[in-house]
XYZ file of C-alpha atoms in Angstrom:
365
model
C -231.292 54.269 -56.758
C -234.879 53.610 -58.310
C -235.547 56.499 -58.627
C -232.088 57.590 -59.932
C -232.694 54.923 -62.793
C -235.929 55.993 -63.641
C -234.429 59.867 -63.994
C -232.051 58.921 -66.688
C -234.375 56.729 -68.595
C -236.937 59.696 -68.890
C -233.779 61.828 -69.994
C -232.715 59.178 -73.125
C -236.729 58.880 -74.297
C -236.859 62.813 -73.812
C -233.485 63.230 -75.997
C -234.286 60.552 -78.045
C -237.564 62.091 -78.797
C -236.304 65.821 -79.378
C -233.960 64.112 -81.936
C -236.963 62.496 -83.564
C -238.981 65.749 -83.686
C -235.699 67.259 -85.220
C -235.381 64.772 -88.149
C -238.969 64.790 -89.158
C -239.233 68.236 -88.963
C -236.107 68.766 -90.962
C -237.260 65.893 -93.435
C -240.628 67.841 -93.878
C -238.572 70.814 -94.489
C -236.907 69.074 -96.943
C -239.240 67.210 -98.977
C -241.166 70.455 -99.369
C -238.098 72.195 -100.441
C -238.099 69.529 -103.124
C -241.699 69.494 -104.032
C -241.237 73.325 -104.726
C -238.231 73.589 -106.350
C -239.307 73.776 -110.626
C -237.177 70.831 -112.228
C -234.737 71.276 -115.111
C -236.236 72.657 -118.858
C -234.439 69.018 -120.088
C -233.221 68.815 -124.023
C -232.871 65.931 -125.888
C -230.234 65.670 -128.238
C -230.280 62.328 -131.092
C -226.648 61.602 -130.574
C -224.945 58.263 -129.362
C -222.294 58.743 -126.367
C -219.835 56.664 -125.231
C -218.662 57.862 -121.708
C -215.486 57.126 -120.443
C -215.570 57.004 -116.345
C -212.717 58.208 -114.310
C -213.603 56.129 -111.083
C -214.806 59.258 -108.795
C -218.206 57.094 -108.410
C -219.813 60.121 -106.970
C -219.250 62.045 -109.914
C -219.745 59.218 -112.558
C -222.707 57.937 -111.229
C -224.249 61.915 -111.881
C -222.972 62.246 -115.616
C -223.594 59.009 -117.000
C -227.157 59.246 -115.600
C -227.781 62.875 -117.171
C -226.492 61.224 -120.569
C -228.611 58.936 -120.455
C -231.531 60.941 -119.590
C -230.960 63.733 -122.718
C -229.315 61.616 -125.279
C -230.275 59.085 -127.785
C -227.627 56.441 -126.682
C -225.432 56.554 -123.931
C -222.831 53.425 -123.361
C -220.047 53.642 -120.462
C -216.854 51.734 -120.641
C -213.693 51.236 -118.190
C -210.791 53.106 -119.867
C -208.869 50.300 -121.089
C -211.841 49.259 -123.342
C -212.008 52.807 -124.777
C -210.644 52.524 -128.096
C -212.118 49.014 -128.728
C -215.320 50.036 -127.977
C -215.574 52.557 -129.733
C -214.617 51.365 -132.705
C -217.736 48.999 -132.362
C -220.365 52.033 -131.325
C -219.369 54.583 -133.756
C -220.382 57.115 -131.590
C -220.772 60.698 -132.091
C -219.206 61.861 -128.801
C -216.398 59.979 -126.452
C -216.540 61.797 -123.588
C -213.339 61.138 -121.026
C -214.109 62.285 -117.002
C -210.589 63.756 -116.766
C -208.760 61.004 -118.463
C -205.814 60.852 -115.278
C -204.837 58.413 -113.017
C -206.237 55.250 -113.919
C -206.176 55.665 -117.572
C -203.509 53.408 -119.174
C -200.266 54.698 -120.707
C -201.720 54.091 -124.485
C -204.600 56.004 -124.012
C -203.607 58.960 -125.780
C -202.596 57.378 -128.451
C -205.877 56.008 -128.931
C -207.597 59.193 -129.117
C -206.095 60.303 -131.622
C -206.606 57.129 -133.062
C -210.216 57.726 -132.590
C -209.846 61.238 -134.346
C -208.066 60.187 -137.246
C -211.718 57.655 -137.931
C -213.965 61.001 -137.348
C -215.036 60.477 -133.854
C -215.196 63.758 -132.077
C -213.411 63.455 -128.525
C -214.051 65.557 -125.341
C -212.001 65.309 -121.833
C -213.985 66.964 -118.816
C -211.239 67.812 -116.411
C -212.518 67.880 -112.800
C -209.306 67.783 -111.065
C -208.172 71.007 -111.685
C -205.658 72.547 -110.656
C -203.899 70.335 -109.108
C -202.520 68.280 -111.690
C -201.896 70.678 -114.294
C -198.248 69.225 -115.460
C -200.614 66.055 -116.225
C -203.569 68.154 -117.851
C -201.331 70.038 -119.692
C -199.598 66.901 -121.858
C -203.337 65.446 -122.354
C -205.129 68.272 -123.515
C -203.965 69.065 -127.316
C -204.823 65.519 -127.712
C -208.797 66.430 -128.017
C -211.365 68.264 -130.077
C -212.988 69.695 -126.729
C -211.546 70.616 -123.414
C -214.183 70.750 -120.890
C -212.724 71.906 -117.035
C -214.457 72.954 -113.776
C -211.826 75.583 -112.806
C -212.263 79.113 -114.335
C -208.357 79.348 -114.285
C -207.900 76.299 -116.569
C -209.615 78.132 -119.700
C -206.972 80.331 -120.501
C -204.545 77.977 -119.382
C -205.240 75.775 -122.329
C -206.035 78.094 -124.841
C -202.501 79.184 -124.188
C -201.371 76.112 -124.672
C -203.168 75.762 -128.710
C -206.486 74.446 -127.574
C -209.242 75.498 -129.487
C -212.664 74.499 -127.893
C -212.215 75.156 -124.089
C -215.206 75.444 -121.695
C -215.635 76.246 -118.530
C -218.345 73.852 -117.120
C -218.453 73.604 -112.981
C -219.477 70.137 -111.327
C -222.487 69.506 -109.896
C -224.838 67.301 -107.856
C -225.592 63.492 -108.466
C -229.291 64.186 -106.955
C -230.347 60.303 -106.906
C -227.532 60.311 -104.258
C -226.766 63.168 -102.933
C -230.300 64.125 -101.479
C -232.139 64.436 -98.371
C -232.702 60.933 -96.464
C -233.533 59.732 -92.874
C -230.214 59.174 -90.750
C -229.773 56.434 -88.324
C -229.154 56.732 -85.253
C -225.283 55.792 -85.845
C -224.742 58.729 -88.539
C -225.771 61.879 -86.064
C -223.385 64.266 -85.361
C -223.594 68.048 -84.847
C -220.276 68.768 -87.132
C -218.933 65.985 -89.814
C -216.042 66.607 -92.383
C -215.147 64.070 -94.764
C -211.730 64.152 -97.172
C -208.112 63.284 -97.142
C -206.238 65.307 -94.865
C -204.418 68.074 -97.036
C -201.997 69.991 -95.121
C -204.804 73.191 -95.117
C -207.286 71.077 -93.104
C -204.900 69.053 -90.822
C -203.566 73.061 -89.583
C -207.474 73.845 -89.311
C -208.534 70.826 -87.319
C -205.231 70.696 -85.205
C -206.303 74.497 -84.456
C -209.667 73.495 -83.076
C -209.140 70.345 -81.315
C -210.128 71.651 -78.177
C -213.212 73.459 -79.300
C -214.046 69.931 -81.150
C -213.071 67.481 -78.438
C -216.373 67.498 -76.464
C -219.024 67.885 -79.285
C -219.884 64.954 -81.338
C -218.171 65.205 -84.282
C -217.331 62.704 -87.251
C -213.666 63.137 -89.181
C -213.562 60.474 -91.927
C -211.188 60.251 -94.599
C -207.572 59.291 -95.562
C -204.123 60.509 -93.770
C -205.631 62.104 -90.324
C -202.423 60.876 -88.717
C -201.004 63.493 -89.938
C -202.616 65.903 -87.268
C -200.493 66.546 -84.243
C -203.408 66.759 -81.781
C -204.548 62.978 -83.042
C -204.657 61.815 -79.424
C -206.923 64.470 -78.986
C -209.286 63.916 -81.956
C -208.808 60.390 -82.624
C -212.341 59.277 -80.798
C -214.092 61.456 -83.359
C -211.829 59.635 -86.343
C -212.589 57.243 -89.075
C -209.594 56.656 -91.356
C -209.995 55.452 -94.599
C -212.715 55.334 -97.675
C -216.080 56.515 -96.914
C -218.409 55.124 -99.805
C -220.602 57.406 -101.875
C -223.752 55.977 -100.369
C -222.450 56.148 -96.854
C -220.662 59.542 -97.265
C -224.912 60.946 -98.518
C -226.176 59.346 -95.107
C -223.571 61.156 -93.034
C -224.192 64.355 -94.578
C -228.151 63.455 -93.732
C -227.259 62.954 -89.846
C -225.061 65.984 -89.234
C -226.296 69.409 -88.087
C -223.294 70.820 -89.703
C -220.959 69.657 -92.647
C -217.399 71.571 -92.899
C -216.557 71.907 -96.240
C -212.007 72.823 -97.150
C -210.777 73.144 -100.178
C -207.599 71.470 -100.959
C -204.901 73.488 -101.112
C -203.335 74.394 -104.965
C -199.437 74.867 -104.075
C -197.345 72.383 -106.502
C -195.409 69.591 -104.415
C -196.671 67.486 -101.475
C -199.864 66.310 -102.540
C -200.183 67.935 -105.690
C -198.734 68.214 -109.467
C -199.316 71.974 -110.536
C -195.659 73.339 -111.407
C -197.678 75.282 -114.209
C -199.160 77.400 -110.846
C -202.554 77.215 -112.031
C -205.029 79.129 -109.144
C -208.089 77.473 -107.682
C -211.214 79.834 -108.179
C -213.828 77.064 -108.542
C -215.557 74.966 -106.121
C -215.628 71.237 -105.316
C -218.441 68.965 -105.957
C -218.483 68.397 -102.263
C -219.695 72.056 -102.322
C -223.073 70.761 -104.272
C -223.232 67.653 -102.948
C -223.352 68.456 -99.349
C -226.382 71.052 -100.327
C -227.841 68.419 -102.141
C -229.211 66.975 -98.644
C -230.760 69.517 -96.966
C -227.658 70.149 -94.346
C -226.085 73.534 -93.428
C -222.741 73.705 -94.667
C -220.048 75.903 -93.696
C -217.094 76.166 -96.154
C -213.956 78.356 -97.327
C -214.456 80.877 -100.108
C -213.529 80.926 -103.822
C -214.026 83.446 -106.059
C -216.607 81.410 -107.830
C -218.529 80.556 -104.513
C -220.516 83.660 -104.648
C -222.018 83.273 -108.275
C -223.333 79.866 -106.502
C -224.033 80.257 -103.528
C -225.427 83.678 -101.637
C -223.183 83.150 -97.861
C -225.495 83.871 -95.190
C -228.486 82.919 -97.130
C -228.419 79.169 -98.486
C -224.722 77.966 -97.073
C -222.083 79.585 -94.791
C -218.683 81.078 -95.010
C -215.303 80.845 -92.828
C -212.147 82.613 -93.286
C -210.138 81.855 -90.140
C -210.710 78.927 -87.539
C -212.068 81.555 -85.220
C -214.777 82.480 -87.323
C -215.321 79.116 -88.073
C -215.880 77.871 -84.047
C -217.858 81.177 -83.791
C -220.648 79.944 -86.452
C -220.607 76.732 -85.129
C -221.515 77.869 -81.909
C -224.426 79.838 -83.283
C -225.715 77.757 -85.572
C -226.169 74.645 -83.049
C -227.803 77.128 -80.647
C -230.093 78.052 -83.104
C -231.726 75.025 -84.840
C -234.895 77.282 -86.689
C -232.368 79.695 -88.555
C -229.759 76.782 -89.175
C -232.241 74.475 -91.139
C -233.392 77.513 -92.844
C -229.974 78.297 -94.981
C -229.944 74.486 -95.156
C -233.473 74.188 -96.847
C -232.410 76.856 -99.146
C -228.989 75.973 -99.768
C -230.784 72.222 -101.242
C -233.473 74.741 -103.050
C -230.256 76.557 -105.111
C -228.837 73.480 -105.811
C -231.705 71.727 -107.593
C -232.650 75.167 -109.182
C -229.074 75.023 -111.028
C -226.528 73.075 -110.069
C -227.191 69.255 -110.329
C -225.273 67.370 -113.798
C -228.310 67.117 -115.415
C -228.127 71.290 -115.526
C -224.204 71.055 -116.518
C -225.019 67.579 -119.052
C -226.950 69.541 -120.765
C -224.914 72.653 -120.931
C -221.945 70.492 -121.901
C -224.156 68.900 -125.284
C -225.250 71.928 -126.185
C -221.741 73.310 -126.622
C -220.907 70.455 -128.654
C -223.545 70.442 -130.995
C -223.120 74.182 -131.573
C -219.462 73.894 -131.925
């Protein structure tokens, strides 16, 4: 019995040990990665901004530091304040992170309030296309249109816009970057998101394959799989904060990133049918800390990303369980696309790179 106990206790140091080897190694990896990587060629630009958040902290957090990095002045505001505070800043730029949701029913009206005293007014919508009947109404209201998806360009133009830009999201690197995991956070596949229709059929497809691997599914709506019973021990329902969401990223081997689906009902508002060829910012983010991550394609994904090289592709659940299995059996060649993957991102896709691109269109316009 002694002897029995003494067996398993070697076995948890030895594990717990290969796990700590892992994570410094992978940390090394990391931190190198970062060391090499050239940072951003950053303008400055003399112009006061007042940004207007939308409450996606992960995204507002990335932008409002950027602005205040490059410009002159940068002030942030809660929507309801918008008009009032601006009218005491007299900036040059109000910039509105998609102006939806949790905007109030005036504030419209006081854009073009805002217009009619000279400000110039820009709207960065980041949740399209899935609320394009939304989108649509708001848009004529400002001088610039600003939108992550490709599809939403011509989209407004056709609708009388003038100024329309295609600018893709990006990473929030004093977040989103690599970090030391607890214990707690490590997993060998996480996903986090609300459960669309798309990824409850994928993960009710491999709840089998998932069932005995330790795996984290946090997010809203998961009871909507039909093989909950099944996945439920590997379930957190609800919120995951920003903070929290970076450290899981940091403990998994693997992060599985879905795209929502674009189809107009259910969860979404798109009767105008816009497509979806752009990524998410959970695309950037989860590169952003130095973990491999396996998502579905876009059309834009490739003028990212290079698949096979610094993140990884699925088309099908098969192909999806396949690379799973290969990538946890092979640890070397895994943090490899990972290391790179975080390389690519700082290269060109955090929001100071798309900050900048977004002031530079203004002042040129």
């Amino acid at each position: 019995m002694r002897k029995d106990r003494n067996t398993k206790r070697t076995g948890i140091k030895t594990n717990a040990f290969r796990s700590g080897y892992s994570e410094g190694y992978r940390m090394g990896l990391c931190e190198a990665t970062v060391q090499r990587t050239p940072k951003p060629q950053l303008s400055s630009f003399d112009l006061r901004v007042l940004y207007v958040p939308q409450g996606f902290d992960a995204i507002d957090r990335g932008v409002c530091e950027a602005l205040t990095k490059l410009t002159r002045e940068c002030a942030q505001v809660e929507p309801a304040q918008m008009a009032e505070a601006a009218e005491r800043m007299k900036p040059d730029l109000v910039l509105v992170m998609n102006g939806l949701h949790v905007y109030p029913p005036e504030h419209l009206e006081h854009i073009g309030r805002l217009r009619q005293m000279g400000m110039k007014t820009a709207v960065w919508f980041v949740d399209d296309p899935y609320f394009s009947e939304d989108t649509a109404a708001a848009a004529p209201y400002y001088d610039f249109i600003f939108t992550h998806e490709r599809s939403g360009v011509s989209f407004y133009k056709q609708l009388g816009c003038n100024r329309v830009f295609h600018l893709p999201l990006g990473a929030g690197i004093s977040t989103f970057r690599p970090l030391r995991a607890e214990p707690a956070y490590s997993h060998d596949i996480c996903f986090i998101g609300s459960a669309f229709w798309n990824r409850v059929n994928l993960f009710d497809h491999m709840a089998s394959f998932l069932a005995d691997k330790k795996v984290i599914i946090a997010g809203g709506h998961w009871e909507r799989l039909s093989r909950y019973a099944v996945l439920r021990p590997h379930i957190r329902q609800g919120w995951v904060p920003i903070e929290e969401t970076a450290t899981y990223y940091n403990g998994a081997k693997i992060v599985i990133n879905v795209h929502r689906p674009v189809e107009h009902g259910s969860d979404n508002r798109n009767s105008h049918q816009l497509s979806g060829e752009s990524i998410n910012p959970r695309t950037y983010e989860i590169s952003a800390c130095g973990t491999l991550q396996m998502t579905d394609v876009r059309s834009e994904l490739a003028e990212m990303y290079t698949p096979g090289v610094d993140i990884e592709t699925f088309n099908c659940p098969e192909e999806l369980m396949s690379k799973i299995d290969y990538y946890l059996q092979h640890e070397t060649i895994r943090q490899r696309v990972a290391v790179q993957g975080l390389h690519t991102t700082l290269l060109k896709h955090t929001f100071e790179h798309r900050v900048q691109r977004l002031l530079e269109t203004f002042v040129s316009s």
